[in-house]
PDB file of C-alpha atoms and ligand atoms in Angstrom:
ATOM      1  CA  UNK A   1       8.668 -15.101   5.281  1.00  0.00           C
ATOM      2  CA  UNK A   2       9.962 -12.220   3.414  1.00  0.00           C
ATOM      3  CA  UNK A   3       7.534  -9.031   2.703  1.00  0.00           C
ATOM      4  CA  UNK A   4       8.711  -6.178   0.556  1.00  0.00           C
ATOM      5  CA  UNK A   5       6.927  -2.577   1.786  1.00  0.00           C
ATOM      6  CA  UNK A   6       6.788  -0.010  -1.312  1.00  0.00           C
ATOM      7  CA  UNK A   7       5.853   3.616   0.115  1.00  0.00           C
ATOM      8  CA  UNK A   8       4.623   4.868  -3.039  1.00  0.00           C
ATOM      9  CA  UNK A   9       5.877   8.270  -3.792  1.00  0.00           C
ATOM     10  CA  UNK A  10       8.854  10.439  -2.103  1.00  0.00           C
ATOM     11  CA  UNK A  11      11.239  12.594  -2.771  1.00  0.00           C
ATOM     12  CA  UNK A  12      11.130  14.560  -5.773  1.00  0.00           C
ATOM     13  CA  UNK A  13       7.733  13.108  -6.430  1.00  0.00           C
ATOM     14  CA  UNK A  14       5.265  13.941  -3.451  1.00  0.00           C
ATOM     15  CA  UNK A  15       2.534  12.197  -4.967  1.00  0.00           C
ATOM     16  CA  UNK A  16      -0.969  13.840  -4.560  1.00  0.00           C
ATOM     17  CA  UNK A  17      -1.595  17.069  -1.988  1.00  0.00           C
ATOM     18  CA  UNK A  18      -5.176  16.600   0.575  1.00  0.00           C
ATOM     19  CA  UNK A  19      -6.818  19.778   1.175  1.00  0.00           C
ATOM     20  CA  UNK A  20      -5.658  20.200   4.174  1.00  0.00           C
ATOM     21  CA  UNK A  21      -1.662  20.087   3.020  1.00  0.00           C
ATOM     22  CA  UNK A  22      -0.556  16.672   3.840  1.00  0.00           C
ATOM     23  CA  UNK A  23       1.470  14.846   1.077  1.00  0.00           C
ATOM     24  CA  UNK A  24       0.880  11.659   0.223  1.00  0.00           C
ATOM     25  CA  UNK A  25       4.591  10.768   0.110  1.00  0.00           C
ATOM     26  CA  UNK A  26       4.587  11.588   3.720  1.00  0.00           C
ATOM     27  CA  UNK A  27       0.807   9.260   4.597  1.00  0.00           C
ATOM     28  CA  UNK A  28       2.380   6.793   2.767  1.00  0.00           C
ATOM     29  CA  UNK A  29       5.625   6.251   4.255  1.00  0.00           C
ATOM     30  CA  UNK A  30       4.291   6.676   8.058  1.00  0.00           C
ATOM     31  CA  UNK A  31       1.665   4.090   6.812  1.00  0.00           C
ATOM     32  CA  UNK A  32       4.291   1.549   5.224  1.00  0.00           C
ATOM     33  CA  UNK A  33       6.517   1.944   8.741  1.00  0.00           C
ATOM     34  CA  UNK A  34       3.703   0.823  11.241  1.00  0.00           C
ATOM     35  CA  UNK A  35       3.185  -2.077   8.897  1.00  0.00           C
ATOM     36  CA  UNK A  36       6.500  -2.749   8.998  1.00  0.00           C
ATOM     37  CA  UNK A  37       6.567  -3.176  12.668  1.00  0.00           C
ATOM     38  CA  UNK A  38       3.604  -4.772  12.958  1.00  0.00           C
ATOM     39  CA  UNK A  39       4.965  -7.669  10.579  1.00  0.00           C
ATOM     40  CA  UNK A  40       8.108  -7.787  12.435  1.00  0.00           C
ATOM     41  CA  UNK A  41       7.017  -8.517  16.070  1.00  0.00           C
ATOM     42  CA  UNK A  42       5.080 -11.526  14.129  1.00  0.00           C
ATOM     43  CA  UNK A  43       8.299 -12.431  12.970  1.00  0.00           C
ATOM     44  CA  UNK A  44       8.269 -11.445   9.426  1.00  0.00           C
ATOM     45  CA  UNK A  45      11.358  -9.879   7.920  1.00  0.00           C
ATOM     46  CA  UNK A  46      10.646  -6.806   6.300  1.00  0.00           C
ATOM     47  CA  UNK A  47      12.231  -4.319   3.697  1.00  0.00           C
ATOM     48  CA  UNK A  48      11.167  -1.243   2.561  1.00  0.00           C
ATOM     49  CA  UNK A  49      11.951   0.108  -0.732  1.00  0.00           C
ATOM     50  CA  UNK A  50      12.865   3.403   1.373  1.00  0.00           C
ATOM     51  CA  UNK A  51      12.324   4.604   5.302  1.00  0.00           C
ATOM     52  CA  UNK A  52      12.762   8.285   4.521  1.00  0.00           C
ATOM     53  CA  UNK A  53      11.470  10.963   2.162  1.00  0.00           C
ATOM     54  CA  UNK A  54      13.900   9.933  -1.023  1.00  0.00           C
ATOM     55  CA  UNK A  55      13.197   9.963  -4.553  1.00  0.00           C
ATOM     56  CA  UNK A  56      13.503   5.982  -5.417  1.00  0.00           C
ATOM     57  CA  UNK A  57      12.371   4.901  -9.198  1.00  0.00           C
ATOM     58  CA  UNK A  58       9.669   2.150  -9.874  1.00  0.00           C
ATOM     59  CA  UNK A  59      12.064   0.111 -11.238  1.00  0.00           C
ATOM     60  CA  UNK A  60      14.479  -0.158  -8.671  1.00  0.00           C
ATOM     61  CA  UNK A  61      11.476  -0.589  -6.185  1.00  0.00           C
ATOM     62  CA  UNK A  62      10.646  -3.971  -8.068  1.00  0.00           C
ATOM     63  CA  UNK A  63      14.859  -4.441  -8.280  1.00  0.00           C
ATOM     64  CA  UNK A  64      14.958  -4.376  -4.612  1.00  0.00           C
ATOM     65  CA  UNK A  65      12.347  -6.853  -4.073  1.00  0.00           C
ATOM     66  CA  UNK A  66      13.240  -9.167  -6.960  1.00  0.00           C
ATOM     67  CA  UNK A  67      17.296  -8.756  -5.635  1.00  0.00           C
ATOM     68  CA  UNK A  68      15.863  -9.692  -1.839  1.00  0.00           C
ATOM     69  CA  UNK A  69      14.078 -12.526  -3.091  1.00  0.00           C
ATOM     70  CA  UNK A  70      10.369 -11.043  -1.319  1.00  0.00           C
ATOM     71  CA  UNK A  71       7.563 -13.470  -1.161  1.00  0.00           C
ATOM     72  CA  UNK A  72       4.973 -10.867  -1.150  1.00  0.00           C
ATOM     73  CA  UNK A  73       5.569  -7.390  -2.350  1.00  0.00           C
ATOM     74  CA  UNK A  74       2.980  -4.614  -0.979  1.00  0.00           C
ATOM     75  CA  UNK A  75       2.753  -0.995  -2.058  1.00  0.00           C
ATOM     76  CA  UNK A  76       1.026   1.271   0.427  1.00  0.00           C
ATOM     77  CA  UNK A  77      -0.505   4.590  -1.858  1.00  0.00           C
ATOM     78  CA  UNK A  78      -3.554   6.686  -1.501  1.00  0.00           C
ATOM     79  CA  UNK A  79      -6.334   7.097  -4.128  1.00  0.00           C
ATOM     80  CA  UNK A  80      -7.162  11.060  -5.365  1.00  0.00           C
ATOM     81  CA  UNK A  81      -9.361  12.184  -7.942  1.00  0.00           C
ATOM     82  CA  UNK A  82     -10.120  15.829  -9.008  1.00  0.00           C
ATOM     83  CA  UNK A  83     -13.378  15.264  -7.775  1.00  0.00           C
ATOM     84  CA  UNK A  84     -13.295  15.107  -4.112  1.00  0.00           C
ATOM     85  CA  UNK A  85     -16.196  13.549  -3.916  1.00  0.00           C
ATOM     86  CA  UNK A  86     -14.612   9.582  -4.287  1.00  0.00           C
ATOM     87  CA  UNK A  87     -14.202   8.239  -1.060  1.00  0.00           C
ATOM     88  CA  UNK A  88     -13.318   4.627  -0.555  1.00  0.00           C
ATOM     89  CA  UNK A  89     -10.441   1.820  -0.483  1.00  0.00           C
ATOM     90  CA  UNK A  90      -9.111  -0.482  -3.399  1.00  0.00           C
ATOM     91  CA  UNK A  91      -6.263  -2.390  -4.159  1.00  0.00           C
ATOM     92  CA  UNK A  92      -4.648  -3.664  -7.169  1.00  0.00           C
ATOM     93  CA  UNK A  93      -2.901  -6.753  -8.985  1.00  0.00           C
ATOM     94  CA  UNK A  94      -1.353  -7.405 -12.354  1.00  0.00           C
ATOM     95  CA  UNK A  95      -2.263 -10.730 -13.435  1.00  0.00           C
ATOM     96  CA  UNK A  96      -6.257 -12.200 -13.483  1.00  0.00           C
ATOM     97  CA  UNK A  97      -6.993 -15.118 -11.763  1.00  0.00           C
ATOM     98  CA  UNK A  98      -2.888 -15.076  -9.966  1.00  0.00           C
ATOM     99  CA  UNK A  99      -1.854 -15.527  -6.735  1.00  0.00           C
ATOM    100  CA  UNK A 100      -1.681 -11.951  -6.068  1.00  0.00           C
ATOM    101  CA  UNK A 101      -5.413 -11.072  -7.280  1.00  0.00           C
ATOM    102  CA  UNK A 102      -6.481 -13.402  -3.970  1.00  0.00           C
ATOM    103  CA  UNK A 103      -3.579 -11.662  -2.308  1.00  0.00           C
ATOM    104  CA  UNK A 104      -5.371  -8.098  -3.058  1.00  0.00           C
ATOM    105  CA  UNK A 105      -8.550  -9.486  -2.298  1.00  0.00           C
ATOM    106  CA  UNK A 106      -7.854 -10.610   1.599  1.00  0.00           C
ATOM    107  CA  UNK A 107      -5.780  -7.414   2.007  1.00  0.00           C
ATOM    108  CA  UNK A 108      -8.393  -5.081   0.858  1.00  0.00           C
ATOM    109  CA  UNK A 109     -10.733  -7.626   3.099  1.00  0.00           C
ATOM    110  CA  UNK A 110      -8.953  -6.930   6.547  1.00  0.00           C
ATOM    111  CA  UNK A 111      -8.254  -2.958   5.400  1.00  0.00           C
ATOM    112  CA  UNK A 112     -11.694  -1.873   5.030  1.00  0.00           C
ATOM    113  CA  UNK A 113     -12.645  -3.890   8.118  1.00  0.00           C
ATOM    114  CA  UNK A 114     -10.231  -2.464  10.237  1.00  0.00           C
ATOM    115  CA  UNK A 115     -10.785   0.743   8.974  1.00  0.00           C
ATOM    116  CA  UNK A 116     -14.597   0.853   7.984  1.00  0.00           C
ATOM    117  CA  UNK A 117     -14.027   3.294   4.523  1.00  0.00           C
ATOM    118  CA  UNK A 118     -16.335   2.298   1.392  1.00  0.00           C
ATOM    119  CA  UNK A 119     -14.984  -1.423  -0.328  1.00  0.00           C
ATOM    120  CA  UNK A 120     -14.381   0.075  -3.731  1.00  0.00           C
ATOM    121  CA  UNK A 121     -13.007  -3.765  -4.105  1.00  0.00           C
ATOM    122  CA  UNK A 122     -10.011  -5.078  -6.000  1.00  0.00           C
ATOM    123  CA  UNK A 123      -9.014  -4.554 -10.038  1.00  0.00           C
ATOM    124  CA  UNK A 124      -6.609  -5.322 -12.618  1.00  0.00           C
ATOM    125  CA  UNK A 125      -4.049  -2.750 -13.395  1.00  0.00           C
ATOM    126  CA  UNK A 126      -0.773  -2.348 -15.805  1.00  0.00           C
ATOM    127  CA  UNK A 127       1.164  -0.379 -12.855  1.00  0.00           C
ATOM    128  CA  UNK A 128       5.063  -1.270 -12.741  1.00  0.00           C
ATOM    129  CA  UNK A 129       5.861  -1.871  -9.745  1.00  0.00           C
ATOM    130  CA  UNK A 130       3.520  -4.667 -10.146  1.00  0.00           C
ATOM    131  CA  UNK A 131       4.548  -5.764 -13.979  1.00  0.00           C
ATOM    132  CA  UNK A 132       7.993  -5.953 -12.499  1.00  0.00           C
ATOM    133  CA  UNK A 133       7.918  -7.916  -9.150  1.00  0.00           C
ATOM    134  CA  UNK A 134       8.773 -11.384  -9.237  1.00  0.00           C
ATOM    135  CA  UNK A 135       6.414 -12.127  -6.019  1.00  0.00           C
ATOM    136  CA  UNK A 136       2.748 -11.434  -5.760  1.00  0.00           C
ATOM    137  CA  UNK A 137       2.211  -8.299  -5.622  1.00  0.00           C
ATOM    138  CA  UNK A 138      -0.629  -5.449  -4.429  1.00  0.00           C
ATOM    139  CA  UNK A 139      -0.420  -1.747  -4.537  1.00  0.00           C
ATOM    140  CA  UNK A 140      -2.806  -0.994  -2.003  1.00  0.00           C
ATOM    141  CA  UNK A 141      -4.717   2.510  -1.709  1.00  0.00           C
ATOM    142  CA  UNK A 142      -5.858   3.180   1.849  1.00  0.00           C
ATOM    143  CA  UNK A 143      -8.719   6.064   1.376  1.00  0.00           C
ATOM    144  CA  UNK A 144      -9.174   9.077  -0.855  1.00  0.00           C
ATOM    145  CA  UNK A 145      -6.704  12.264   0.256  1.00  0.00           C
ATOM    146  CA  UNK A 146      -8.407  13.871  -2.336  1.00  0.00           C
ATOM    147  CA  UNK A 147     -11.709  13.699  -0.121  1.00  0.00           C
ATOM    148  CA  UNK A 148     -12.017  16.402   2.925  1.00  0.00           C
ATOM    149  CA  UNK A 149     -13.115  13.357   5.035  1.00  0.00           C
ATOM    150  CA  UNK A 150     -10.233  10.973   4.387  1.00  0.00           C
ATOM    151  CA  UNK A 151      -7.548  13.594   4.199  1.00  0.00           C
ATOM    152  CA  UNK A 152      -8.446  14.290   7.351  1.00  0.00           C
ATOM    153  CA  UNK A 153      -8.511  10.720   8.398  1.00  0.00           C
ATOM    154  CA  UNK A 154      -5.372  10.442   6.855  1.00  0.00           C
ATOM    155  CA  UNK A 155      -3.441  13.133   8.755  1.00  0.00           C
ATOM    156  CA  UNK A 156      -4.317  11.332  12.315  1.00  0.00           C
ATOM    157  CA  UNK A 157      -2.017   9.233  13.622  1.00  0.00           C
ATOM    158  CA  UNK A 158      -4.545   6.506  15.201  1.00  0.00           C
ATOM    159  CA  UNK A 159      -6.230   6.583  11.760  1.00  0.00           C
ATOM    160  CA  UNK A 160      -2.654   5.408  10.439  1.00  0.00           C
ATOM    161  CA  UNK A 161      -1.692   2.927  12.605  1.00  0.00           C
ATOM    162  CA  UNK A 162      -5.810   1.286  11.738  1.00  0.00           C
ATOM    163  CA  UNK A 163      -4.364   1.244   8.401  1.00  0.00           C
ATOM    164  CA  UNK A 164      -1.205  -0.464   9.112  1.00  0.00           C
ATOM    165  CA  UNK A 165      -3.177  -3.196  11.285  1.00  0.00           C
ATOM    166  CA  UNK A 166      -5.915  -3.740   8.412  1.00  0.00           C
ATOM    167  CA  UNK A 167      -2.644  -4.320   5.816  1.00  0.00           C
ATOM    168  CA  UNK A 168      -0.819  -6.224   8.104  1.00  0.00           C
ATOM    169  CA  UNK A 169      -3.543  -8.399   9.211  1.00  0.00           C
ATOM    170  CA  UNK A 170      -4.679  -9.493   5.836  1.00  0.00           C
ATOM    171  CA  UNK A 171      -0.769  -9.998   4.994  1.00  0.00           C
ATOM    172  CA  UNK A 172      -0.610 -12.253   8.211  1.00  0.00           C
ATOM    173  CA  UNK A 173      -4.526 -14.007   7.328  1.00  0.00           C
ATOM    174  CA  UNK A 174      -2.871 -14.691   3.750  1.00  0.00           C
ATOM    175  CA  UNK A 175       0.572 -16.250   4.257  1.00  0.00           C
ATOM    176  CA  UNK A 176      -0.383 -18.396   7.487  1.00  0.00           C
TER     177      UNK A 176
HETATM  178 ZN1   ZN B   1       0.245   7.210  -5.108  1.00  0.00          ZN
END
């Protein structure tokens, strides 16, 4: 079983900025690696569409899968909002009623359990990463590092690797 992890975000693009100065690029990535080992010592094979802080277009992250031949393609984001007030955890697919909406739905499932944020649920969305995948595919936002409470979250270590056992877990639950 082949599973594709997309950091969202790096390089030239850090993605959003918490209050307290982490980057999502950098949440992201850490986030994406812990899942990565977690899926390998269950004996998934695992790619990543990069394992350092490099500038990688949305196009060539769905190339990459589509060229690997994925089964499941998962990118690992977090949510922000100018109002710091939205706190939660929700994860996206393309296509209604697909294999990937149920996909989104047990790995949001096993996320917010593992990590007890607010269920803000699953929903459609026209993102490219997921237009362009050949597998089912998610892009999954952990918590809010727009929020003073989740950036914070998001900056420890333990919180991260909760994260990365949520994801995993519902990518395990799903494909056994
Ligand atoms: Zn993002």
């Amino acid at each position: 079983m082949k599973i594709f992890l997309d950091p969202g975000h790096g390089g030239n693009n850090p993605g959003a900025r918490g209050p307290n100065g982490i980057r999502e690029a950098d949440v992201n990535l850490d986030i994406a690696l812990r899942t990565g080992r977690l899926l390998q010592s269950e004996g998934y094979s695992v790619r990543f569409s990069r394992v350092g802080d490099e500038s990688v277009s949305l196009q060539r992250r769905a190339m990459l899968a589509n060229e690997w031949g994925a089964d499941y393609f998962v990118s690992i984001h977090c949510n922000s909002n100018i109002n710091p007030i939205y706190t939660g955890t929700e994860t996206f697919y393309y296509r209604e009623g697909s294999v990937s909406e149920s996909f989104a739905l047990q790995v949001n499932t096993s996320l917010v359990a593992e990590i007890d944020t607010r269920d803000r649920g699953i929903s459609q969305a026209n993102f490219a990463v997921l237009r362009l995948t050949d597998m089912p595919a998610i892009l999954v936002e952990t918590a809010f590092i727009s929020n003073p409470q989740e950036a914070a979250l998001l900056a420890m270590p333990s919180f991260k690797q909760k994260c990365a056992i949520g994801i995993s877990r519902g990518i395990i639950t799903f494909t056994q």
